[in-house]
């Protein structure tokens, strides 16, 4: 006996009726449905070389029994893939006009757009009207970035008369002043929202997480798009990527975004290596919303300037969309030292703060997990 298992008005795509059991819906079928929906005939605006004005079908994602952050992860992934698909179509038409394709080349090597596209550099405006970048952040919605609470006062270590950060720079792996490296997008900060239980002290080590509300929304494109938020158990024996513009082994900050792979340390191992460094700002040592990651030999670590940036794992895109996306597992909080053996850095566990994040970033959404 056969029975339909998908209804076109509930799945959100150009659906087909399948038979037998739901597990027969393969990833390939999902990709076909998504592609068909995105590639529906949408008229050009008169100039196919003007691809800043795409319109595309809106996703329909089911909210029942799911976290708000999971639903938003799918929504933003859809918008990204719709942009990529439409841009290819516009480029093909534009090439007929221009006679060739536009490419991005830097230093003889092809620059792949979209590497860690959620990364944002948190900047302060100095008295001489220049910018300095002292923290990292992760774009998690078009209007919000995730960072560390202590970044709010990071500038006071250098400039006592400066206060809160001024802007976040997105869309470029280079944060220097060389115009040849591309034009980044700077968006002013509307509000810097620290977690309510964080003590306003730059050296305080607990609840070290904050949200940056941007004055303008980020337009989702391949080199600027939100990351997803991890909401499961941490488990054991896994690796992740750390990213930032912090201090390099030479002792100098990097204008280029750099990344490294680090290993997760289970709680007991972490405590064994770091709890002997407890002090009045970290009097309890490692607690539930913190974890360690690094390399035992000190070969990879976060350092000054990396605070607030993400520790992330790369996973397949949701909804069967081709490609991969980063899930932010942790926020870089502090390290005992930079790249020393047996002294891993400490990160804030994002899952522990999901309810606060979801209620702040998406207050209009019904949230059955956070009452």
XYZ file of C-alpha atoms in Angstrom, residues 12-357:
346
model
C 8.123 24.848 1.895
C 9.549 23.644 -1.409
C 8.380 22.426 -4.807
C 7.343 19.138 -3.226
C 6.546 15.790 -4.740
C 4.472 12.970 -3.303
C 6.646 10.169 -2.022
C 5.566 6.690 -1.110
C 6.310 4.183 1.609
C 8.142 5.679 4.589
C 9.631 9.136 5.266
C 13.231 7.951 5.305
C 13.040 7.501 1.521
C 13.385 11.271 1.137
C 17.038 11.447 0.184
C 19.407 14.374 0.393
C 19.485 14.438 -3.393
C 15.711 14.843 -3.572
C 15.883 17.689 -1.046
C 18.549 19.456 -3.097
C 16.457 19.084 -6.257
C 13.402 20.581 -4.555
C 15.378 23.499 -3.144
C 17.065 24.171 -6.480
C 13.762 24.050 -8.381
C 12.156 26.483 -5.958
C 15.035 28.965 -6.095
C 15.407 28.753 -9.874
C 11.803 29.635 -10.630
C 11.609 32.297 -13.309
C 12.343 35.643 -11.675
C 12.645 38.526 -14.121
C 15.855 40.534 -14.195
C 15.568 44.122 -13.046
C 16.715 45.322 -16.462
C 20.440 45.011 -15.796
C 21.728 41.489 -15.065
C 25.040 42.975 -13.911
C 23.185 44.557 -10.981
C 22.995 41.571 -8.648
C 22.493 43.506 -5.431
C 18.733 43.476 -5.954
C 17.856 39.796 -6.029
C 14.426 38.648 -5.059
C 13.792 35.002 -4.392
C 11.187 32.727 -2.795
C 11.033 32.868 0.971
C 11.642 29.662 2.948
C 8.887 28.000 4.923
C 10.328 26.202 7.918
C 8.294 24.312 10.485
C 8.547 25.687 14.039
C 6.863 22.795 15.845
C 9.092 21.175 18.455
C 12.259 22.919 17.299
C 14.584 25.512 18.750
C 14.363 29.021 17.361
C 18.091 29.031 16.612
C 17.765 25.824 14.545
C 14.918 27.311 12.538
C 16.891 30.508 11.925
C 19.927 28.481 10.881
C 17.832 26.960 8.096
C 16.313 30.315 7.145
C 19.662 32.081 6.785
C 21.166 29.108 4.937
C 18.292 29.278 2.468
C 18.871 32.985 1.845
C 22.583 32.354 1.291
C 21.981 29.559 -1.216
C 19.303 31.563 -2.996
C 21.814 34.403 -3.380
C 24.507 32.078 -4.719
C 22.122 30.451 -7.194
C 20.719 33.738 -8.433
C 24.181 35.300 -8.688
C 25.259 32.491 -11.012
C 22.247 33.182 -13.201
C 22.922 36.933 -13.215
C 26.643 36.359 -13.887
C 25.838 34.222 -16.917
C 23.687 36.988 -18.397
C 26.118 39.696 -17.339
C 28.982 37.845 -19.056
C 27.126 38.162 -22.350
C 27.260 41.930 -21.880
C 30.765 42.299 -20.458
C 32.332 39.541 -22.513
C 33.993 37.809 -19.555
C 33.429 36.710 -15.988
C 34.576 38.699 -13.001
C 37.012 36.846 -10.756
C 38.630 37.518 -7.423
C 42.395 37.121 -7.438
C 44.879 38.064 -4.745
C 48.633 37.582 -4.937
C 48.404 35.095 -7.792
C 46.104 32.796 -5.812
C 42.354 32.559 -6.280
C 40.601 33.965 -3.207
C 37.729 31.729 -2.261
C 34.890 33.930 -1.010
C 32.999 32.698 1.990
C 35.710 31.260 4.233
C 34.390 31.868 7.764
C 31.870 34.420 6.415
C 30.364 34.996 9.858
C 33.581 36.496 11.243
C 33.463 40.095 12.363
C 36.305 42.225 13.740
C 35.204 44.444 16.635
C 36.705 47.915 16.287
C 37.217 51.047 18.356
C 37.701 54.545 16.967
C 40.824 56.173 18.381
C 41.452 59.863 19.143
C 43.295 60.273 15.829
C 40.194 58.929 14.018
C 41.816 55.624 13.068
C 40.415 52.215 13.975
C 41.896 49.493 16.126
C 40.490 45.966 16.296
C 40.884 44.142 19.594
C 38.205 41.427 19.539
C 36.448 39.027 17.227
C 32.774 38.180 16.876
C 30.409 35.842 15.040
C 27.460 37.026 12.986
C 24.461 34.926 14.103
C 21.634 36.908 12.493
C 21.495 39.854 10.080
C 21.246 42.182 13.101
C 23.306 40.503 15.853
C 26.852 39.253 16.444
C 28.061 37.077 19.306
C 31.207 37.974 21.259
C 32.767 37.972 24.737
C 31.456 40.271 27.461
C 34.932 41.405 28.484
C 35.411 42.880 24.989
C 33.219 45.774 26.056
C 36.105 47.143 28.111
C 39.027 45.687 26.163
C 40.142 49.109 24.933
C 40.754 50.419 28.468
C 43.956 48.407 28.646
C 45.368 50.668 25.926
C 43.325 53.886 25.932
C 41.823 54.898 29.255
C 39.592 57.557 27.673
C 37.976 55.147 25.217
C 34.925 53.134 26.175
C 32.714 50.750 24.227
C 33.516 49.420 20.748
C 32.335 51.495 17.818
C 31.747 49.128 14.895
C 32.087 45.605 13.530
C 33.903 44.921 10.264
C 32.494 42.115 8.117
C 33.112 40.662 4.697
C 36.892 40.624 4.502
C 39.636 38.385 5.825
C 41.923 41.441 5.860
C 41.398 44.251 8.372
C 44.302 46.512 7.396
C 44.131 49.675 5.314
C 45.284 48.281 1.964
C 42.536 49.040 -0.554
C 43.867 46.318 -2.858
C 42.628 43.706 -0.384
C 38.977 44.499 -1.030
C 36.411 46.751 0.565
C 35.051 45.486 3.895
C 31.672 46.395 5.338
C 31.756 48.406 8.568
C 28.518 48.522 10.559
C 28.158 50.701 13.639
C 27.175 49.134 16.939
C 23.749 50.087 18.272
C 23.985 48.230 21.595
C 26.536 46.040 23.362
C 24.510 43.631 25.499
C 26.448 41.659 28.101
C 24.873 38.633 29.757
C 22.975 39.944 32.823
C 24.978 37.866 35.320
C 28.359 38.977 34.014
C 30.230 41.251 36.419
C 31.358 44.406 34.622
C 35.065 43.859 35.019
C 37.489 43.170 32.151
C 39.197 40.383 34.112
C 36.074 38.563 35.310
C 36.051 35.017 33.917
C 32.434 33.839 34.318
C 29.386 34.372 32.077
C 31.761 36.012 29.606
C 29.365 36.299 26.690
C 27.684 39.240 24.960
C 25.576 40.185 21.969
C 26.295 43.091 19.652
C 23.218 44.656 18.112
C 24.092 46.315 14.812
C 22.606 49.587 13.593
C 21.973 48.097 10.138
C 21.194 44.588 8.978
C 23.868 42.616 7.160
C 22.866 41.635 3.635
C 23.386 37.862 3.393
C 25.876 37.108 0.626
C 28.598 34.439 0.313
C 31.265 36.375 2.219
C 28.870 37.725 4.883
C 26.353 35.323 6.363
C 25.370 34.111 9.821
C 26.766 31.018 11.432
C 24.529 28.522 13.193
C 24.505 27.902 16.938
C 25.369 24.522 18.405
C 22.689 23.218 20.754
C 23.761 19.678 21.645
C 26.011 18.026 24.170
C 29.713 18.571 23.682
C 30.575 14.889 23.930
C 34.226 13.842 23.718
C 37.080 13.468 21.258
C 36.343 16.139 18.682
C 38.239 18.956 17.012
C 37.174 22.431 15.968
C 38.499 25.534 14.228
C 39.481 28.740 15.976
C 39.624 31.975 13.977
C 40.841 35.468 14.702
C 43.118 38.401 13.980
C 45.063 38.002 17.212
C 48.725 37.801 18.112
C 50.839 35.487 15.967
C 53.907 33.479 17.079
C 56.018 36.493 16.071
C 54.331 38.491 18.826
C 52.620 40.852 16.379
C 48.899 41.075 15.592
C 47.704 39.747 12.253
C 45.861 41.885 9.708
C 44.796 38.664 8.021
C 42.238 36.320 9.478
C 44.022 33.169 10.564
C 42.666 29.853 11.731
C 43.887 26.694 13.407
C 42.437 23.385 14.473
C 42.288 22.586 18.174
C 41.120 19.631 20.239
C 38.354 19.599 22.831
C 39.431 18.592 26.348
C 36.938 16.793 28.565
C 36.077 18.478 31.873
C 38.377 16.471 34.104
C 41.355 16.827 31.788
C 40.726 20.547 31.474
C 40.502 21.036 35.234
C 43.752 19.163 35.700
C 45.574 21.589 33.411
C 43.999 24.948 34.291
C 42.394 24.905 37.751
C 45.719 25.518 39.487
C 45.595 28.994 37.884
C 42.511 30.064 39.854
C 42.419 33.615 41.239
C 39.913 36.114 42.631
C 38.429 36.654 39.164
C 38.189 32.907 38.582
C 37.856 31.638 42.120
C 35.815 28.506 41.330
C 38.006 27.404 38.464
C 36.276 25.733 35.520
C 32.484 25.546 35.864
C 29.640 24.119 33.783
C 29.363 26.819 31.110
C 33.100 26.725 30.329
C 35.312 24.239 28.507
C 38.891 23.916 27.266
C 40.346 23.462 23.799
C 43.828 23.631 22.356
C 46.805 21.451 21.541
C 48.697 19.749 24.339
C 51.991 20.640 22.686
C 50.959 24.316 22.435
C 51.131 24.348 18.635
C 47.681 25.963 18.211
C 45.916 28.369 20.531
C 43.979 31.602 20.757
C 45.843 34.693 21.923
C 45.460 38.437 22.546
C 43.060 39.908 20.002
C 41.175 36.655 19.484
C 38.784 37.244 22.400
C 35.124 37.030 21.476
C 35.806 35.041 18.341
C 34.269 31.637 17.738
C 35.338 28.088 18.254
C 33.379 26.380 15.495
C 32.780 23.047 13.846
C 31.935 22.686 10.174
C 28.843 20.660 9.315
C 26.730 19.972 6.200
C 24.284 22.764 5.379
C 20.748 22.123 6.690
C 17.744 21.279 4.497
C 19.890 19.381 2.000
C 21.461 22.613 0.719
C 24.829 21.918 -0.958
C 27.926 22.897 0.960
C 28.899 23.307 4.600
C 28.322 25.846 7.353
C 30.001 26.615 10.661
C 28.264 25.988 13.978
C 29.535 28.156 16.816
C 30.225 25.889 19.785
C 32.175 28.278 21.976
C 33.193 31.911 22.427
C 36.869 32.624 23.086
C 37.084 33.856 26.678
C 40.632 33.696 28.040
C 43.895 31.806 28.018
C 46.472 31.159 30.685
C 49.219 31.881 28.143
C 49.586 31.954 24.357
C 50.555 28.622 22.868
C 52.150 27.070 25.948
C 52.137 23.260 26.272
C 49.528 21.842 28.681
C 47.793 25.223 29.085
C 44.685 25.178 26.869
C 42.432 28.200 26.454
C 39.007 28.489 28.065
C 35.839 28.989 26.028
C 32.247 29.827 26.888
C 29.806 27.043 26.001
C 27.215 28.638 23.694
C 24.614 25.958 24.456
C 24.491 27.116 28.092
C 23.271 30.554 26.963
C 20.921 29.634 24.114
C 17.741 30.790 25.854
C 19.178 34.251 26.529
C 20.513 34.466 22.971
